[in-house]
């Protein structure tokens, strides 16, 4: 790079999604999925008791051989568990030496805590006075009704921390609260650290679930399902390196725009980011619903690139949505049909993010 910054390469990846646990199947499955194919979604197990039948893209049961141990799971929220599994799989996929983990950086987009409802219900039940939530009652009785270790489920930054502890990553790190754009900021931070020579390796991605009862209640309250939001969940991670040895692709660019900037000029911003996309390029979209999808497709009018909509298969996994789309794009890019992959996400935070990957020669 002529600005003194190093090139950044993708050495491995991991995706935990409705499809399962192998990112190398994700892109082709998304490409093969037709918009009218309703069989890709199913009723959510997690939301059945609280909300009845809710159709979404839910992660299947995690195989024991890749899952975290039972003792650790007691301290974890569901998204933290998904993140820990994905981080482990990404490290295995990259085949990095174990002794380098203490210097590996980690940046992750995270959502709400997704804590266990039984503990939360006990806490709330003890915090009610005269049929209303009472802060005084919460302090005197509610907090005492749950296990003190419940705090490790409640704090959403522990979506990153649990996985870092279990996998031994000890480098620079940061948890970015995300409903889409924050996850791209996490990737940009990881990319910068490697490009600037601050570290040799970094993990970046996102983990979240739209299927926690509290999260889903908030989404319903704010009207997102009525606008085409399909709940998803999962975790996606890219293993980034300064070394081209064995690399899967180059991470050429990351960019993101705020809700205010994108709302002001959506077509202009999107058009600028994709201005040089050609017939030998791939565009993977991750819009949260009908409006966001229409805006992205409107900006692609006349493009010669191949366009794939990941949300048709994966729904919207909030903080995990961009990272799952990255993994889908990487799967397709490695097949050799395209020169570059542009991944464009638009989450419910209203912003827009971009990641550009280049095929290895």
Coordinates of C-alpha atoms in Angstrom, one line a residue:
X1 CA 0.0 0.0 0.0
X2 CA 1.5 3.4 -1.0
X3 CA 0.4 5.1 2.2
X4 CA 2.7 3.0 4.3
X5 CA -0.1 0.8 5.6
X6 CA 0.1 -2.9 5.2
X7 CA -2.3 -5.1 3.2
X8 CA -4.7 -7.1 5.3
X9 CA -5.7 -10.7 4.5
X10 CA -8.4 -13.1 5.6
X11 CA -6.8 -16.2 6.9
X12 CA -9.9 -18.0 8.1
X13 CA -13.5 -17.6 9.0
X14 CA -16.4 -19.1 11.0
X15 CA -20.2 -18.8 10.8
X16 CA -22.8 -20.1 13.2
X17 CA -26.1 -19.7 11.5
X18 CA -29.4 -21.3 10.6
X19 CA -27.4 -23.4 8.1
X20 CA -25.2 -24.8 10.8
X21 CA -21.5 -24.4 11.5
X22 CA -19.5 -24.5 8.3
X23 CA -19.0 -21.1 6.6
X24 CA -18.0 -22.9 3.4
X25 CA -21.6 -23.8 2.7
X26 CA -23.1 -20.5 3.5
X27 CA -22.7 -18.5 0.4
X28 CA -23.8 -21.1 -2.1
X29 CA -26.9 -21.8 0.1
X30 CA -27.8 -18.1 0.1
X31 CA -27.3 -17.9 -3.7
X32 CA -29.4 -20.9 -4.3
X33 CA -32.3 -19.7 -2.1
X34 CA -35.2 -18.2 -4.0
X35 CA -37.1 -15.3 -2.5
X36 CA -40.4 -17.3 -2.6
X37 CA -38.9 -20.3 -0.7
X38 CA -40.6 -20.2 2.7
X39 CA -39.0 -23.5 3.8
X40 CA -35.8 -21.7 4.9
X41 CA -37.5 -20.2 8.0
X42 CA -39.2 -22.1 10.8
X43 CA -41.0 -21.4 14.1
X44 CA -38.6 -20.2 16.8
X45 CA -38.1 -22.6 19.7
X46 CA -36.9 -19.8 21.9
X47 CA -39.9 -17.6 21.3
X48 CA -42.6 -20.3 21.4
X49 CA -43.5 -20.0 25.1
X50 CA -43.5 -16.2 25.3
X51 CA -44.8 -15.2 21.9
X52 CA -46.3 -18.2 20.2
X53 CA -45.4 -18.9 16.6
X54 CA -42.7 -16.6 15.4
X55 CA -41.0 -17.5 12.1
X56 CA -37.3 -16.9 11.8
X57 CA -33.8 -18.3 11.1
X58 CA -32.7 -20.1 14.3
X59 CA -29.3 -21.8 14.9
X60 CA -29.7 -25.6 15.3
X61 CA -28.5 -27.5 18.3
X62 CA -24.7 -27.0 18.8
X63 CA -22.8 -30.3 18.5
X64 CA -21.0 -31.2 21.7
X65 CA -17.6 -31.4 20.0
X66 CA -17.6 -27.7 19.2
X67 CA -19.7 -26.4 22.1
X68 CA -18.4 -24.7 25.2
X69 CA -18.3 -26.7 28.4
X70 CA -21.4 -26.9 30.6
X71 CA -19.9 -25.0 33.4
X72 CA -19.1 -22.0 31.2
X73 CA -22.5 -22.1 29.6
X74 CA -24.1 -21.3 33.0
X75 CA -22.3 -17.9 32.9
X76 CA -23.1 -17.1 29.3
X77 CA -25.9 -15.5 27.5
X78 CA -27.0 -17.2 24.3
X79 CA -25.2 -14.8 22.0
X80 CA -22.0 -15.2 24.1
X81 CA -22.2 -18.9 23.6
X82 CA -22.6 -18.4 19.8
X83 CA -19.7 -16.0 19.8
X84 CA -17.4 -18.4 21.8
X85 CA -18.2 -21.2 19.3
X86 CA -17.5 -19.0 16.3
X87 CA -14.3 -17.7 17.7
X88 CA -13.0 -21.2 18.3
X89 CA -14.0 -22.3 14.8
X90 CA -12.3 -19.3 13.3
X91 CA -9.0 -19.9 15.1
X92 CA -9.1 -23.5 13.9
X93 CA -9.9 -22.5 10.4
X94 CA -7.0 -20.0 10.3
X95 CA -4.6 -22.7 11.8
X96 CA -2.7 -20.1 13.7
X97 CA -0.2 -21.4 16.3
X98 CA -1.6 -21.4 19.8
X99 CA 1.3 -19.5 21.3
X100 CA 0.4 -16.4 19.3
X101 CA -3.1 -16.1 20.8
X102 CA -2.1 -13.9 23.7
X103 CA -1.2 -11.2 21.1
X104 CA -4.3 -11.7 18.9
X105 CA -6.6 -8.7 18.8
X106 CA -10.4 -9.2 19.0
X107 CA -13.1 -6.8 18.0
X108 CA -16.8 -7.8 18.1
X109 CA -20.2 -6.3 17.3
X110 CA -22.5 -7.2 20.2
X111 CA -26.2 -6.8 20.9
X112 CA -28.3 -7.0 24.0
X113 CA -27.4 -9.5 26.7
X114 CA -29.9 -12.3 25.8
X115 CA -29.8 -13.5 29.4
X116 CA -31.7 -16.4 30.9
X117 CA -35.3 -15.6 31.4
X118 CA -35.8 -17.6 34.6
X119 CA -33.3 -15.5 36.6
X120 CA -34.7 -12.3 35.1
X121 CA -38.3 -13.3 35.9
X122 CA -37.4 -14.0 39.6
X123 CA -35.6 -10.6 39.8
X124 CA -38.6 -8.7 38.3
X125 CA -41.2 -10.6 40.4
X126 CA -39.4 -9.5 43.6
X127 CA -39.2 -5.9 42.3
X128 CA -43.0 -5.3 42.0
X129 CA -44.8 -3.1 44.5
X130 CA -48.4 -2.2 44.1
X131 CA -48.4 -3.7 40.6
X132 CA -45.6 -1.5 39.4
X133 CA -41.8 -1.9 39.1
X134 CA -40.2 -0.3 42.2
X135 CA -36.6 0.8 42.1
X136 CA -36.5 0.6 45.9
X137 CA -37.9 -2.9 45.9
X138 CA -35.5 -3.8 43.1
X139 CA -32.6 -2.8 45.3
X140 CA -33.8 -4.4 48.5
X141 CA -35.2 -7.7 47.1
X142 CA -34.9 -8.0 43.4
X143 CA -31.2 -8.2 43.2
X144 CA -31.1 -10.7 46.0
X145 CA -33.4 -13.0 44.1
X146 CA -30.9 -14.0 41.5
X147 CA -27.4 -15.6 41.5
X148 CA -24.7 -12.9 41.6
X149 CA -23.0 -14.7 38.7
X150 CA -26.1 -13.7 36.6
X151 CA -24.2 -10.4 36.0
X152 CA -22.0 -12.2 33.6
X153 CA -25.0 -13.0 31.4
X154 CA -26.5 -9.5 31.8
X155 CA -23.5 -7.5 30.6
X156 CA -23.5 -7.5 26.9
X157 CA -19.7 -6.8 26.6
X158 CA -19.3 -10.4 28.0
X159 CA -20.5 -11.6 24.6
X160 CA -16.9 -10.8 23.7
X161 CA -15.2 -11.5 27.0
X162 CA -16.4 -15.1 27.5
X163 CA -15.1 -16.1 24.0
X164 CA -11.8 -14.3 24.6
X165 CA -11.2 -16.0 27.9
X166 CA -12.1 -19.5 26.6
X167 CA -10.0 -19.1 23.5
X168 CA -7.0 -17.3 25.1
X169 CA -7.0 -14.2 23.0
X170 CA -5.1 -11.5 24.9
X171 CA -4.4 -8.7 22.5
X172 CA -6.2 -5.3 22.0
X173 CA -10.0 -5.7 22.0
X174 CA -13.3 -3.9 21.9
X175 CA -17.0 -4.7 22.1
X176 CA -19.1 -2.4 19.8
X177 CA -22.8 -2.2 20.5
X178 CA -24.5 -2.9 17.2
X179 CA -27.7 -3.2 15.3
X180 CA -25.7 -3.5 12.1
X181 CA -23.3 -0.6 11.6
X182 CA -21.3 -1.1 14.9
X183 CA -20.2 -4.5 13.6
X184 CA -18.6 -2.9 10.5
X185 CA -16.9 -0.5 12.9
X186 CA -15.5 -3.5 14.7
X187 CA -14.1 -4.9 11.4
X188 CA -12.7 -1.5 10.5
X189 CA -10.9 -1.3 13.9
X190 CA -9.4 -4.7 13.5
X191 CA -8.3 -4.0 9.9
X192 CA -6.6 -0.7 10.9
X193 CA -4.7 -2.4 13.8
X194 CA -3.1 -4.8 11.3
X195 CA -2.6 -2.3 8.5
X196 CA -0.9 0.1 10.9
X197 CA 1.4 -2.6 12.3
X198 CA -0.2 -2.6 15.7
X199 CA -0.7 -6.4 15.6
X200 CA -0.1 -9.3 13.2
X201 CA -3.4 -11.0 13.8
X202 CA -6.9 -10.1 14.7
X203 CA -10.4 -11.6 14.9
X204 CA -13.4 -9.5 14.0
X205 CA -17.1 -10.2 13.7
X206 CA -20.4 -10.1 15.4
X207 CA -22.8 -12.2 17.5
X208 CA -26.4 -11.7 18.4
X209 CA -29.9 -13.1 18.5
X210 CA -33.2 -11.4 17.6
X211 CA -35.0 -14.3 19.2
X212 CA -34.5 -13.5 22.9
X213 CA -38.0 -12.8 24.3
X214 CA -37.1 -9.3 25.5
X215 CA -35.3 -8.4 22.3
X216 CA -38.2 -9.6 20.2
X217 CA -40.7 -7.7 22.4
X218 CA -38.8 -4.5 21.8
X219 CA -38.7 -5.2 18.0
X220 CA -42.5 -5.8 18.0
X221 CA -43.1 -2.7 20.1
X222 CA -41.1 -0.6 17.6
X223 CA -42.9 -2.0 14.6
X224 CA -40.1 -3.8 12.8
X225 CA -41.9 -7.1 12.0
X226 CA -44.7 -5.2 10.3
X227 CA -42.0 -3.7 8.0
X228 CA -40.6 -7.0 7.0
X229 CA -38.1 -7.8 9.7
X230 CA -37.5 -11.6 9.9
X231 CA -35.6 -12.5 13.1
X232 CA -32.3 -14.4 12.8
X233 CA -29.4 -15.2 15.0
X234 CA -25.8 -16.4 14.8
X235 CA -22.2 -15.4 14.9
X236 CA -19.7 -14.7 12.2
X237 CA -16.0 -14.1 12.5
X238 CA -13.1 -13.3 10.1
X239 CA -9.5 -14.1 11.1
X240 CA -7.4 -11.3 9.8
X241 CA -3.6 -11.3 9.3
X242 CA -0.7 -9.3 7.8
X243 CA 0.5 -12.5 6.1
X244 CA -0.6 -13.6 2.6
X245 CA 0.5 -17.2 3.3
X246 CA -2.5 -19.4 2.8
X247 CA -4.9 -16.5 2.8
X248 CA -8.4 -16.8 1.5
X249 CA -8.9 -13.2 0.3
X250 CA -7.7 -9.7 0.9
X251 CA -9.8 -7.3 3.0
X252 CA -9.5 -4.3 0.7
X253 CA -11.8 -1.8 2.4
X254 CA -14.2 -1.1 5.2
X255 CA -16.6 1.8 5.5
X256 CA -19.7 2.8 7.4
X257 CA -22.1 5.7 7.5
X258 CA -24.3 6.9 10.3
X259 CA -28.1 6.9 10.2
X260 CA -28.1 10.6 9.7
X261 CA -25.8 10.5 6.7
X262 CA -27.5 7.6 5.1
X263 CA -31.0 9.0 5.6
X264 CA -29.9 12.2 4.0
X265 CA -28.5 10.7 0.8
X266 CA -28.9 6.9 0.6
X267 CA -28.5 6.5 -3.1
X268 CA -25.5 8.9 -3.3
X269 CA -23.6 7.1 -0.5
X270 CA -24.4 3.6 -1.8
X271 CA -23.5 4.6 -5.3
X272 CA -20.2 6.0 -4.2
X273 CA -19.2 2.9 -2.4
X274 CA -20.1 0.7 -5.4
X275 CA -19.0 3.0 -8.2
X276 CA -16.4 0.7 -9.6
X277 CA -18.2 -2.6 -9.2
X278 CA -18.1 -4.4 -12.6
X279 CA -19.4 -7.6 -14.3
X280 CA -16.7 -9.7 -12.6
X281 CA -17.7 -8.5 -9.1
X282 CA -20.2 -9.8 -6.6
X283 CA -22.4 -7.7 -4.3
X284 CA -23.9 -9.4 -1.2
X285 CA -26.6 -7.5 0.6
X286 CA -27.8 -7.7 4.2
X287 CA -30.9 -5.4 4.6
X288 CA -33.1 -5.7 7.7
X289 CA -36.5 -5.4 6.0
X290 CA -38.5 -4.2 3.0
X291 CA -37.6 -0.6 3.1
X292 CA -33.9 -1.1 3.5
X293 CA -34.0 -3.7 0.8
X294 CA -35.7 -1.4 -1.6
X295 CA -33.2 1.4 -0.9
X296 CA -30.2 -0.9 -1.5
X297 CA -31.7 -2.3 -4.7
X298 CA -32.6 1.2 -5.9
X299 CA -28.9 2.2 -5.6
X300 CA -27.9 -0.9 -7.6
X301 CA -30.0 0.0 -10.6
X302 CA -28.0 -0.7 -13.8
X303 CA -25.1 -2.5 -12.0
X304 CA -23.4 -5.2 -14.0
X305 CA -22.3 -7.1 -10.9
X306 CA -23.9 -10.3 -9.6
X307 CA -26.2 -9.4 -6.6
X308 CA -27.1 -11.8 -3.8
X309 CA -29.5 -11.0 -0.9
X310 CA -28.3 -12.8 2.3
X311 CA -31.3 -11.8 4.3
X312 CA -33.6 -14.0 2.2
X313 CA -31.9 -17.0 3.8
X314 CA -30.6 -15.6 7.1
X315 CA -33.2 -13.1 8.2
X316 CA -31.6 -10.3 10.3
X317 CA -29.4 -11.3 13.2
X318 CA -28.8 -7.7 14.3
X319 CA -25.2 -7.4 15.3
X320 CA -24.4 -10.7 13.6
X321 CA -26.0 -9.8 10.3
X322 CA -23.0 -8.1 8.6
X323 CA -20.6 -10.8 9.7
X324 CA -22.7 -13.6 8.4
X325 CA -22.9 -11.8 5.1
X326 CA -19.1 -11.5 5.1
X327 CA -18.8 -15.2 5.5
X328 CA -21.3 -15.9 2.7
X329 CA -19.4 -13.5 0.4
X330 CA -16.1 -15.2 1.3
X331 CA -17.6 -18.6 0.4
X332 CA -18.7 -17.4 -3.0
X333 CA -15.5 -15.5 -3.7
X334 CA -13.3 -18.5 -3.1
X335 CA -15.1 -20.4 -5.9
X336 CA -13.2 -18.2 -8.4
X337 CA -16.0 -16.8 -10.4
X338 CA -15.6 -13.2 -9.1
X339 CA -12.7 -10.8 -8.7
X340 CA -14.1 -8.9 -5.7
X341 CA -17.0 -9.1 -3.3
X342 CA -18.8 -6.0 -2.0
X343 CA -20.8 -6.7 1.2
X344 CA -23.4 -4.0 1.9
X345 CA -25.4 -4.1 5.1
X346 CA -28.3 -1.9 6.4
X347 CA -29.5 -2.7 9.9
X348 CA -32.2 -1.3 12.1
X349 CA -29.8 1.3 13.4
X350 CA -30.4 3.1 10.1
X351 CA -26.8 3.2 9.1
X352 CA -25.0 1.4 6.3
X353 CA -21.8 -0.5 6.2
X354 CA -19.4 -1.9 3.5
X355 CA -16.7 -4.5 3.4
X356 CA -14.8 -5.2 0.2
X357 CA -12.9 -8.5 -0.3
X358 CA -10.5 -9.2 -3.2
X359 CA -9.8 -12.7 -4.5
X360 CA -6.2 -14.0 -4.1
X361 CA -4.3 -14.3 -7.4

